Amino acid sequence: MSRSAVTSAPVHPLLAERWSPRSFDPSYEVTDGQLAALLEAARWSASANNVQPWRFLVGRRGDETYKAVHDALIGFNQSWAGNASVLIAAVAAEQRPDGTPSTTAAYDTGLAVAQLTVQAQAEGLHAHQMAGFLPDRVTAAFGIPEGFRPLAVIAVGAVAEAAALPDEKLRARETADRERRPLTETFFAGGWGTPVELG
């Protein structure tokens, strides 16, 4: 299923084709090679001072890690995410190795997740990132130490038809037009709200 973005300038197909489905094929199994590629892509993300604050809890459908991550999702996300092949909780170390607070942990972890999602696209998979989960439940389930904060859960798998989703609201969201603010309302130069000149 292609839902390629309509862009105002050409972008790489991996970026144009990336979107966040909720309908995943419950029979699809991510291979060891695919999963290793996703994790390697995240591992080699840019990192301030090479601190690499990200940690990932990786669950494959049917294992205990997957179940615990799924149990931490809010009900809306639980209703569809259980069909994904993999559930990953992204966790950021909020202190640097010397014990000082990290001001870039969330940013760097987000970059690592972004690379994971692009690699998923390259593997013929899709990823859906979620903020709708209970961080305290993830922390308790996995014994995450103080100073580490769960930031997001990512569902990864093969996309399925929207009709497989459990209710009409979800099906409508799955097939709705993709939209973004125009460049002129997002990218500024010379003053806040002054659009970048692109010729």
Short mmCIF file of N, CA and C in Angstrom, two decimals, residues 16-197:
data_model
loop_
_atom_site.label_atom_id
_atom_site.label_comp_id
_atom_site.label_asym_id
_atom_site.label_seq_id
_atom_site.Cartn_x
_atom_site.Cartn_y
_atom_site.Cartn_z
N ALA A 16 9.50 9.89 1.30
CA ALA A 16 8.17 10.18 0.76
C ALA A 16 7.18 9.06 1.07
N GLU A 17 7.67 7.83 1.08
CA GLU A 17 6.80 6.68 1.31
C GLU A 17 6.57 6.36 2.78
N ARG A 18 7.37 6.98 3.66
CA ARG A 18 7.24 6.68 5.08
C ARG A 18 5.94 7.26 5.64
N TRP A 19 5.16 6.43 6.26
CA TRP A 19 3.98 6.90 6.98
C TRP A 19 3.74 5.93 8.14
N SER A 20 2.79 6.24 8.98
CA SER A 20 2.61 5.51 10.24
C SER A 20 1.28 4.76 10.25
N PRO A 21 1.26 3.55 9.70
CA PRO A 21 0.01 2.79 9.69
C PRO A 21 -0.33 2.26 11.08
N ARG A 22 -1.59 1.93 11.24
CA ARG A 22 -2.05 1.23 12.44
C ARG A 22 -2.45 -0.20 12.11
N SER A 23 -2.68 -0.46 10.85
CA SER A 23 -3.08 -1.80 10.44
C SER A 23 -1.85 -2.60 10.05
N PHE A 24 -1.50 -3.58 10.89
CA PHE A 24 -0.35 -4.43 10.65
C PHE A 24 -0.80 -5.87 10.41
N ASP A 25 -0.03 -6.57 9.60
CA ASP A 25 -0.32 -7.97 9.27
C ASP A 25 0.04 -8.84 10.48
N PRO A 26 -0.94 -9.48 11.13
CA PRO A 26 -0.66 -10.26 12.33
C PRO A 26 0.08 -11.57 12.06
N SER A 27 0.23 -11.94 10.80
CA SER A 27 0.93 -13.17 10.47
C SER A 27 2.38 -12.92 10.05
N TYR A 28 2.74 -11.67 9.85
CA TYR A 28 4.08 -11.38 9.34
C TYR A 28 5.11 -11.43 10.47
N GLU A 29 6.21 -12.12 10.23
CA GLU A 29 7.29 -12.20 11.20
C GLU A 29 8.51 -11.46 10.65
N VAL A 30 8.96 -10.45 11.38
CA VAL A 30 10.19 -9.76 11.01
C VAL A 30 11.36 -10.73 11.16
N THR A 31 12.21 -10.79 10.15
CA THR A 31 13.34 -11.72 10.20
C THR A 31 14.43 -11.19 11.13
N ASP A 32 15.31 -12.09 11.52
CA ASP A 32 16.45 -11.67 12.33
C ASP A 32 17.28 -10.62 11.60
N GLY A 33 17.45 -10.81 10.30
CA GLY A 33 18.23 -9.87 9.53
C GLY A 33 17.59 -8.50 9.46
N GLN A 34 16.28 -8.47 9.26
CA GLN A 34 15.57 -7.18 9.24
C GLN A 34 15.69 -6.47 10.58
N LEU A 35 15.47 -7.21 11.66
CA LEU A 35 15.53 -6.59 12.98
C LEU A 35 16.94 -6.09 13.28
N ALA A 36 17.94 -6.88 12.93
CA ALA A 36 19.32 -6.45 13.15
C ALA A 36 19.62 -5.17 12.38
N ALA A 37 19.09 -5.06 11.15
CA ALA A 37 19.32 -3.86 10.35
C ALA A 37 18.67 -2.64 10.99
N LEU A 38 17.47 -2.79 11.53
CA LEU A 38 16.80 -1.68 12.21
C LEU A 38 17.62 -1.20 13.40
N LEU A 39 18.09 -2.15 14.19
CA LEU A 39 18.83 -1.79 15.40
C LEU A 39 20.20 -1.19 15.04
N GLU A 40 20.83 -1.68 14.00
CA GLU A 40 22.10 -1.10 13.55
C GLU A 40 21.89 0.33 13.05
N ALA A 41 20.80 0.56 12.34
CA ALA A 41 20.51 1.91 11.86
C ALA A 41 20.38 2.88 13.03
N ALA A 42 19.70 2.44 14.08
CA ALA A 42 19.57 3.28 15.27
C ALA A 42 20.92 3.46 15.96
N ARG A 43 21.69 2.41 16.03
CA ARG A 43 22.98 2.45 16.73
C ARG A 43 23.93 3.47 16.10
N TRP A 44 23.85 3.63 14.79
CA TRP A 44 24.78 4.51 14.08
C TRP A 44 24.21 5.91 13.84
N SER A 45 23.20 6.27 14.61
CA SER A 45 22.66 7.63 14.52
C SER A 45 23.66 8.65 15.04
N ALA A 46 23.49 9.90 14.63
CA ALA A 46 24.30 11.00 15.17
C ALA A 46 24.06 11.13 16.66
N SER A 47 25.10 11.54 17.39
CA SER A 47 24.99 11.66 18.85
C SER A 47 25.93 12.74 19.34
N ALA A 48 25.41 13.66 20.13
CA ALA A 48 26.24 14.73 20.70
C ALA A 48 27.36 14.13 21.53
N ASN A 49 28.60 14.47 21.20
CA ASN A 49 29.79 13.96 21.90
C ASN A 49 29.86 12.43 21.92
N ASN A 50 29.12 11.80 21.01
CA ASN A 50 29.07 10.33 20.91
C ASN A 50 28.65 9.66 22.22
N VAL A 51 27.80 10.33 22.99
CA VAL A 51 27.33 9.77 24.27
C VAL A 51 26.36 8.62 24.05
N GLN A 52 25.59 8.66 22.96
CA GLN A 52 24.64 7.59 22.63
C GLN A 52 23.67 7.30 23.79
N PRO A 53 22.81 8.24 24.11
CA PRO A 53 21.95 8.08 25.28
C PRO A 53 20.80 7.10 25.11
N TRP A 54 20.59 6.62 23.91
CA TRP A 54 19.43 5.77 23.66
C TRP A 54 19.65 4.34 24.15
N ARG A 55 18.55 3.76 24.62
CA ARG A 55 18.47 2.34 24.91
C ARG A 55 17.12 1.86 24.36
N PHE A 56 17.04 0.63 23.91
CA PHE A 56 15.81 0.11 23.33
C PHE A 56 15.44 -1.23 23.96
N LEU A 57 14.20 -1.35 24.36
CA LEU A 57 13.64 -2.62 24.82
C LEU A 57 12.90 -3.22 23.63
N VAL A 58 13.34 -4.37 23.16
CA VAL A 58 12.89 -4.92 21.89
C VAL A 58 12.08 -6.19 22.12
N GLY A 59 10.81 -6.15 21.76
CA GLY A 59 9.94 -7.31 21.91
C GLY A 59 9.44 -7.81 20.58
N ARG A 60 9.50 -9.13 20.39
CA ARG A 60 8.93 -9.75 19.20
C ARG A 60 7.63 -10.43 19.58
N ARG A 61 6.66 -10.35 18.66
CA ARG A 61 5.33 -10.87 18.96
C ARG A 61 5.42 -12.26 19.59
N GLY A 62 4.79 -12.39 20.76
CA GLY A 62 4.77 -13.66 21.46
C GLY A 62 5.73 -13.77 22.62
N ASP A 63 6.72 -12.87 22.70
CA ASP A 63 7.65 -12.99 23.83
C ASP A 63 7.24 -12.07 24.98
N GLU A 64 7.92 -12.22 26.10
CA GLU A 64 7.54 -11.49 27.32
C GLU A 64 7.81 -9.99 27.20
N THR A 65 8.85 -9.61 26.50
CA THR A 65 9.14 -8.18 26.32
C THR A 65 8.02 -7.51 25.54
N TYR A 66 7.59 -8.15 24.47
CA TYR A 66 6.49 -7.64 23.66
C TYR A 66 5.23 -7.47 24.52
N LYS A 67 4.92 -8.49 25.29
CA LYS A 67 3.72 -8.43 26.13
C LYS A 67 3.79 -7.29 27.12
N ALA A 68 4.94 -7.09 27.75
CA ALA A 68 5.06 -6.03 28.75
C ALA A 68 4.97 -4.65 28.11
N VAL A 69 5.57 -4.48 26.94
CA VAL A 69 5.47 -3.20 26.25
C VAL A 69 4.03 -2.95 25.82
N HIS A 70 3.38 -3.98 25.28
CA HIS A 70 1.98 -3.84 24.86
C HIS A 70 1.09 -3.50 26.06
N ASP A 71 1.33 -4.12 27.19
CA ASP A 71 0.53 -3.84 28.39
C ASP A 71 0.67 -2.40 28.86
N ALA A 72 1.77 -1.73 28.50
CA ALA A 72 1.99 -0.35 28.91
C ALA A 72 1.32 0.66 28.00
N LEU A 73 0.78 0.20 26.85
CA LEU A 73 0.12 1.12 25.92
C LEU A 73 -1.24 1.53 26.48
N ILE A 74 -1.66 2.74 26.13
CA ILE A 74 -3.03 3.14 26.46
C ILE A 74 -3.99 2.32 25.61
N GLY A 75 -5.25 2.24 26.05
CA GLY A 75 -6.22 1.37 25.40
C GLY A 75 -6.37 1.59 23.91
N PHE A 76 -6.38 2.85 23.48
CA PHE A 76 -6.53 3.15 22.06
C PHE A 76 -5.43 2.47 21.25
N ASN A 77 -4.20 2.59 21.71
CA ASN A 77 -3.09 1.98 20.98
C ASN A 77 -3.06 0.47 21.15
N GLN A 78 -3.50 -0.03 22.30
CA GLN A 78 -3.56 -1.48 22.48
C GLN A 78 -4.50 -2.13 21.47
N SER A 79 -5.52 -1.39 21.04
CA SER A 79 -6.53 -1.98 20.16
C SER A 79 -5.99 -2.37 18.80
N TRP A 80 -4.86 -1.80 18.39
CA TRP A 80 -4.31 -2.13 17.07
C TRP A 80 -2.85 -2.60 17.11
N ALA A 81 -2.08 -2.16 18.10
CA ALA A 81 -0.63 -2.41 18.06
C ALA A 81 -0.27 -3.88 18.27
N GLY A 82 -1.17 -4.66 18.82
CA GLY A 82 -0.88 -6.07 19.06
C GLY A 82 -0.70 -6.90 17.81
N ASN A 83 -1.01 -6.33 16.64
CA ASN A 83 -0.77 -7.04 15.38
C ASN A 83 0.62 -6.76 14.80
N ALA A 84 1.32 -5.78 15.35
CA ALA A 84 2.66 -5.49 14.85
C ALA A 84 3.60 -6.66 15.15
N SER A 85 4.62 -6.82 14.33
CA SER A 85 5.57 -7.90 14.52
C SER A 85 6.51 -7.64 15.69
N VAL A 86 6.84 -6.36 15.89
CA VAL A 86 7.80 -5.96 16.91
C VAL A 86 7.27 -4.73 17.64
N LEU A 87 7.45 -4.69 18.94
CA LEU A 87 7.20 -3.49 19.74
C LEU A 87 8.50 -3.11 20.44
N ILE A 88 8.88 -1.85 20.29
CA ILE A 88 10.14 -1.37 20.83
C ILE A 88 9.87 -0.15 21.71
N ALA A 89 10.38 -0.16 22.93
CA ALA A 89 10.31 1.01 23.80
C ALA A 89 11.65 1.74 23.74
N ALA A 90 11.60 3.01 23.36
CA ALA A 90 12.81 3.83 23.29
C ALA A 90 12.99 4.55 24.62
N VAL A 91 14.18 4.44 25.19
CA VAL A 91 14.49 4.98 26.52
C VAL A 91 15.72 5.87 26.40
N ALA A 92 15.68 7.01 27.06
CA ALA A 92 16.81 7.95 27.01
C ALA A 92 17.49 8.06 28.36
N ALA A 93 18.82 8.06 28.34
CA ALA A 93 19.61 8.31 29.55
C ALA A 93 19.67 9.81 29.77
N GLU A 94 19.09 10.28 30.86
CA GLU A 94 19.00 11.72 31.08
C GLU A 94 20.22 12.30 31.80
N GLN A 95 21.19 11.45 32.09
CA GLN A 95 22.45 11.92 32.66
C GLN A 95 23.60 11.46 31.77
N ARG A 96 24.59 12.30 31.65
CA ARG A 96 25.78 11.94 30.91
C ARG A 96 26.63 10.98 31.75
N PRO A 97 27.64 10.33 31.17
CA PRO A 97 28.46 9.39 31.93
C PRO A 97 29.12 10.00 33.17
N ASP A 98 29.36 11.32 33.14
CA ASP A 98 30.00 11.95 34.31
C ASP A 98 28.98 12.37 35.38
N GLY A 99 27.69 12.04 35.15
CA GLY A 99 26.66 12.33 36.13
C GLY A 99 25.94 13.65 35.94
N THR A 100 26.39 14.47 35.01
CA THR A 100 25.74 15.76 34.77
C THR A 100 24.50 15.54 33.91
N PRO A 101 23.50 16.44 34.03
CA PRO A 101 22.28 16.29 33.22
C PRO A 101 22.60 16.38 31.72
N SER A 102 21.91 15.57 30.95
CA SER A 102 22.05 15.61 29.50
C SER A 102 20.94 16.47 28.92
N THR A 103 21.32 17.49 28.18
CA THR A 103 20.33 18.35 27.54
C THR A 103 19.97 17.85 26.14
N THR A 104 20.65 16.83 25.66
CA THR A 104 20.42 16.35 24.30
C THR A 104 19.90 14.92 24.24
N ALA A 105 19.60 14.32 25.39
CA ALA A 105 19.23 12.90 25.41
C ALA A 105 17.98 12.62 24.58
N ALA A 106 16.94 13.42 24.76
CA ALA A 106 15.70 13.19 24.03
C ALA A 106 15.90 13.43 22.54
N TYR A 107 16.64 14.49 22.21
CA TYR A 107 16.90 14.81 20.81
C TYR A 107 17.66 13.67 20.14
N ASP A 108 18.73 13.22 20.78
CA ASP A 108 19.54 12.15 20.20
C ASP A 108 18.75 10.84 20.09
N THR A 109 17.96 10.53 21.10
CA THR A 109 17.16 9.31 21.04
C THR A 109 16.14 9.40 19.91
N GLY A 110 15.55 10.58 19.73
CA GLY A 110 14.64 10.78 18.61
C GLY A 110 15.32 10.58 17.26
N LEU A 111 16.57 11.04 17.14
CA LEU A 111 17.31 10.81 15.91
C LEU A 111 17.52 9.32 15.66
N ALA A 112 17.85 8.59 16.72
CA ALA A 112 18.06 7.15 16.56
C ALA A 112 16.77 6.45 16.12
N VAL A 113 15.64 6.86 16.70
CA VAL A 113 14.35 6.29 16.30
C VAL A 113 14.05 6.64 14.85
N ALA A 114 14.36 7.87 14.45
CA ALA A 114 14.11 8.27 13.06
C ALA A 114 14.89 7.38 12.10
N GLN A 115 16.16 7.10 12.43
CA GLN A 115 16.94 6.24 11.54
C GLN A 115 16.37 4.82 11.51
N LEU A 116 15.89 4.35 12.65
CA LEU A 116 15.24 3.04 12.69
C LEU A 116 14.02 3.01 11.76
N THR A 117 13.22 4.08 11.77
CA THR A 117 12.01 4.09 10.95
C THR A 117 12.34 4.13 9.46
N VAL A 118 13.40 4.86 9.09
CA VAL A 118 13.79 4.90 7.68
C VAL A 118 14.34 3.55 7.24
N GLN A 119 15.12 2.90 8.11
CA GLN A 119 15.61 1.56 7.78
C GLN A 119 14.45 0.58 7.65
N ALA A 120 13.44 0.72 8.50
CA ALA A 120 12.26 -0.13 8.39
C ALA A 120 11.65 0.02 7.00
N GLN A 121 11.55 1.25 6.53
CA GLN A 121 11.01 1.51 5.20
C GLN A 121 11.86 0.82 4.13
N ALA A 122 13.17 0.89 4.28
CA ALA A 122 14.08 0.25 3.33
C ALA A 122 13.93 -1.27 3.34
N GLU A 123 13.50 -1.82 4.47
CA GLU A 123 13.32 -3.27 4.60
C GLU A 123 11.93 -3.72 4.13
N GLY A 124 11.12 -2.78 3.63
CA GLY A 124 9.77 -3.11 3.20
C GLY A 124 8.78 -3.18 4.35
N LEU A 125 9.16 -2.61 5.49
CA LEU A 125 8.32 -2.59 6.68
C LEU A 125 7.79 -1.18 6.93
N HIS A 126 6.97 -1.05 7.96
CA HIS A 126 6.52 0.27 8.40
C HIS A 126 6.67 0.35 9.91
N ALA A 127 6.82 1.57 10.40
CA ALA A 127 6.94 1.81 11.84
C ALA A 127 5.94 2.88 12.25
N HIS A 128 5.36 2.71 13.41
CA HIS A 128 4.43 3.71 13.96
C HIS A 128 4.91 4.05 15.37
N GLN A 129 5.27 5.31 15.57
CA GLN A 129 5.76 5.77 16.86
C GLN A 129 4.60 6.26 17.72
N MET A 130 4.65 5.94 19.01
CA MET A 130 3.54 6.27 19.91
C MET A 130 4.04 6.96 21.17
N ALA A 131 3.35 8.03 21.54
CA ALA A 131 3.54 8.64 22.85
C ALA A 131 2.47 8.15 23.83
N GLY A 132 1.46 7.46 23.30
CA GLY A 132 0.33 7.00 24.12
C GLY A 132 0.65 5.71 24.85
N PHE A 133 1.45 5.84 25.90
CA PHE A 133 1.79 4.69 26.74
C PHE A 133 2.08 5.21 28.14
N LEU A 134 2.22 4.30 29.10
CA LEU A 134 2.45 4.66 30.50
C LEU A 134 3.92 4.42 30.83
N PRO A 135 4.73 5.49 30.85
CA PRO A 135 6.16 5.31 31.10
C PRO A 135 6.46 4.61 32.42
N ASP A 136 5.69 4.91 33.47
CA ASP A 136 5.94 4.27 34.76
C ASP A 136 5.75 2.76 34.69
N ARG A 137 4.82 2.33 33.86
CA ARG A 137 4.59 0.89 33.72
C ARG A 137 5.77 0.22 33.01
N VAL A 138 6.33 0.91 32.00
CA VAL A 138 7.52 0.37 31.33
C VAL A 138 8.69 0.32 32.31
N THR A 139 8.87 1.39 33.06
CA THR A 139 9.96 1.44 34.04
C THR A 139 9.86 0.30 35.04
N ALA A 140 8.65 0.07 35.56
CA ALA A 140 8.45 -0.98 36.55
C ALA A 140 8.63 -2.37 35.95
N ALA A 141 8.09 -2.58 34.75
CA ALA A 141 8.13 -3.90 34.14
C ALA A 141 9.54 -4.37 33.83
N PHE A 142 10.42 -3.41 33.51
CA PHE A 142 11.76 -3.79 33.07
C PHE A 142 12.86 -3.40 34.06
N GLY A 143 12.47 -2.84 35.21
CA GLY A 143 13.47 -2.45 36.18
C GLY A 143 14.43 -1.39 35.64
N ILE A 144 13.87 -0.44 34.92
CA ILE A 144 14.71 0.63 34.34
C ILE A 144 15.27 1.47 35.48
N PRO A 145 16.58 1.69 35.51
CA PRO A 145 17.17 2.43 36.64
C PRO A 145 16.86 3.92 36.60
N GLU A 146 17.04 4.55 37.73
CA GLU A 146 16.84 5.99 37.84
C GLU A 146 17.77 6.69 36.86
N GLY A 147 17.27 7.77 36.29
CA GLY A 147 18.06 8.52 35.32
C GLY A 147 17.79 8.16 33.88
N PHE A 148 16.95 7.14 33.68
CA PHE A 148 16.56 6.74 32.33
C PHE A 148 15.05 6.97 32.17
N ARG A 149 14.64 7.53 31.04
CA ARG A 149 13.22 7.87 30.85
C ARG A 149 12.69 7.25 29.56
N PRO A 150 11.65 6.42 29.65
CA PRO A 150 10.99 5.93 28.44
C PRO A 150 10.34 7.09 27.68
N LEU A 151 10.61 7.19 26.39
CA LEU A 151 10.13 8.31 25.59
C LEU A 151 9.03 7.94 24.60
N ALA A 152 9.09 6.74 24.06
CA ALA A 152 8.16 6.36 23.00
C ALA A 152 8.13 4.85 22.85
N VAL A 153 7.07 4.38 22.22
CA VAL A 153 6.98 2.98 21.80
C VAL A 153 6.82 2.98 20.29
N ILE A 154 7.53 2.07 19.63
CA ILE A 154 7.48 1.98 18.18
C ILE A 154 6.96 0.60 17.79
N ALA A 155 5.91 0.58 17.00
CA ALA A 155 5.39 -0.67 16.44
C ALA A 155 5.98 -0.83 15.05
N VAL A 156 6.46 -2.03 14.74
CA VAL A 156 7.08 -2.31 13.44
C VAL A 156 6.48 -3.58 12.87
N GLY A 157 6.21 -3.55 11.57
CA GLY A 157 5.71 -4.74 10.91
C GLY A 157 5.37 -4.47 9.46
N ALA A 158 4.66 -5.41 8.87
CA ALA A 158 4.20 -5.28 7.49
C ALA A 158 2.79 -4.71 7.51
N VAL A 159 2.57 -3.74 6.64
CA VAL A 159 1.27 -3.07 6.62
C VAL A 159 0.19 -4.01 6.09
N ALA A 160 -1.02 -3.86 6.63
CA ALA A 160 -2.18 -4.62 6.17
C ALA A 160 -3.25 -3.63 5.70
N GLU A 161 -4.31 -4.16 5.13
CA GLU A 161 -5.40 -3.31 4.66
C GLU A 161 -6.10 -2.62 5.82
N ALA A 162 -6.57 -1.41 5.58
CA ALA A 162 -7.27 -0.64 6.60
C ALA A 162 -8.49 -1.37 7.11
N ALA A 163 -9.11 -2.17 6.26
CA ALA A 163 -10.33 -2.89 6.65
C ALA A 163 -10.10 -3.82 7.82
N ALA A 164 -8.85 -4.18 8.09
CA ALA A 164 -8.56 -5.10 9.20
C ALA A 164 -8.61 -4.41 10.56
N LEU A 165 -8.67 -3.09 10.59
CA LEU A 165 -8.71 -2.38 11.86
C LEU A 165 -10.05 -2.57 12.56
N PRO A 166 -10.06 -2.47 13.91
CA PRO A 166 -11.25 -2.88 14.65
C PRO A 166 -12.44 -1.93 14.63
N ASP A 167 -12.27 -0.66 14.22
CA ASP A 167 -13.43 0.22 14.19
C ASP A 167 -13.31 1.24 13.07
N GLU A 168 -14.43 1.87 12.77
CA GLU A 168 -14.52 2.78 11.63
C GLU A 168 -13.64 4.02 11.81
N LYS A 169 -13.53 4.50 13.04
CA LYS A 169 -12.70 5.68 13.28
C LYS A 169 -11.24 5.40 12.89
N LEU A 170 -10.73 4.26 13.29
CA LEU A 170 -9.37 3.89 12.94
C LEU A 170 -9.22 3.69 11.44
N ARG A 171 -10.20 3.07 10.83
CA ARG A 171 -10.14 2.83 9.38
C ARG A 171 -10.12 4.15 8.63
N ALA A 172 -10.89 5.14 9.10
CA ALA A 172 -10.93 6.44 8.44
C ALA A 172 -9.59 7.15 8.57
N ARG A 173 -8.97 7.07 9.75
CA ARG A 173 -7.67 7.70 9.95
C ARG A 173 -6.61 7.05 9.08
N GLU A 174 -6.74 5.75 8.86
CA GLU A 174 -5.74 5.01 8.09
C GLU A 174 -5.73 5.45 6.62
N THR A 175 -6.87 5.87 6.12
CA THR A 175 -6.97 6.19 4.70
C THR A 175 -7.13 7.69 4.44
N ALA A 176 -7.10 8.51 5.49
CA ALA A 176 -7.25 9.96 5.32
C ALA A 176 -6.08 10.53 4.52
N ASP A 177 -6.33 11.66 3.87
CA ASP A 177 -5.26 12.33 3.13
C ASP A 177 -4.12 12.69 4.06
N ARG A 178 -2.91 12.54 3.58
CA ARG A 178 -1.73 12.93 4.35
C ARG A 178 -1.52 14.43 4.17
N GLU A 179 -1.26 15.11 5.28
CA GLU A 179 -1.12 16.57 5.23
C GLU A 179 0.04 17.03 6.09
N ARG A 180 0.65 18.14 5.71
CA ARG A 180 1.64 18.84 6.51
C ARG A 180 1.44 20.33 6.30
N ARG A 181 1.85 21.13 7.30
CA ARG A 181 1.86 22.58 7.11
C ARG A 181 2.73 22.93 5.91
N PRO A 182 2.42 24.03 5.21
CA PRO A 182 3.28 24.44 4.09
C PRO A 182 4.64 24.91 4.59
N LEU A 183 5.63 24.88 3.71
CA LEU A 183 6.98 25.32 4.04
C LEU A 183 6.97 26.73 4.62
N THR A 184 6.13 27.59 4.07
CA THR A 184 6.13 29.01 4.47
C THR A 184 5.68 29.22 5.91
N GLU A 185 5.03 28.23 6.51
CA GLU A 185 4.57 28.35 7.88
C GLU A 185 5.46 27.59 8.87
N THR A 186 6.56 27.05 8.36
CA THR A 186 7.37 26.16 9.19
C THR A 186 8.85 26.55 9.21
N PHE A 187 9.36 27.05 8.10
CA PHE A 187 10.80 27.31 7.98
C PHE A 187 11.02 28.80 7.79
N PHE A 188 11.76 29.41 8.73
CA PHE A 188 11.89 30.86 8.79
C PHE A 188 13.34 31.29 8.63
N ALA A 189 13.51 32.53 8.20
CA ALA A 189 14.83 33.15 8.12
C ALA A 189 14.67 34.66 8.24
N GLY A 190 15.57 35.31 8.98
CA GLY A 190 15.53 36.76 9.10
C GLY A 190 14.58 37.27 10.17
N GLY A 191 13.77 36.41 10.73
CA GLY A 191 12.81 36.79 11.77
C GLY A 191 11.75 35.72 11.90
N TRP A 192 11.22 35.60 13.10
CA TRP A 192 10.20 34.58 13.35
C TRP A 192 9.00 34.86 12.46
N GLY A 193 8.57 33.84 11.73
CA GLY A 193 7.42 33.97 10.86
C GLY A 193 7.76 34.45 9.45
N THR A 194 9.01 34.81 9.20
CA THR A 194 9.43 35.24 7.87
C THR A 194 9.90 34.01 7.10
N PRO A 195 9.19 33.60 6.05
CA PRO A 195 9.55 32.36 5.37
C PRO A 195 10.94 32.41 4.74
N VAL A 196 11.58 31.25 4.70
CA VAL A 196 12.84 31.10 3.99
C VAL A 196 12.59 31.35 2.51
N GLU A 197 13.49 32.11 1.87
CA GLU A 197 13.39 32.34 0.43
C GLU A 197 13.96 31.14 -0.31
#
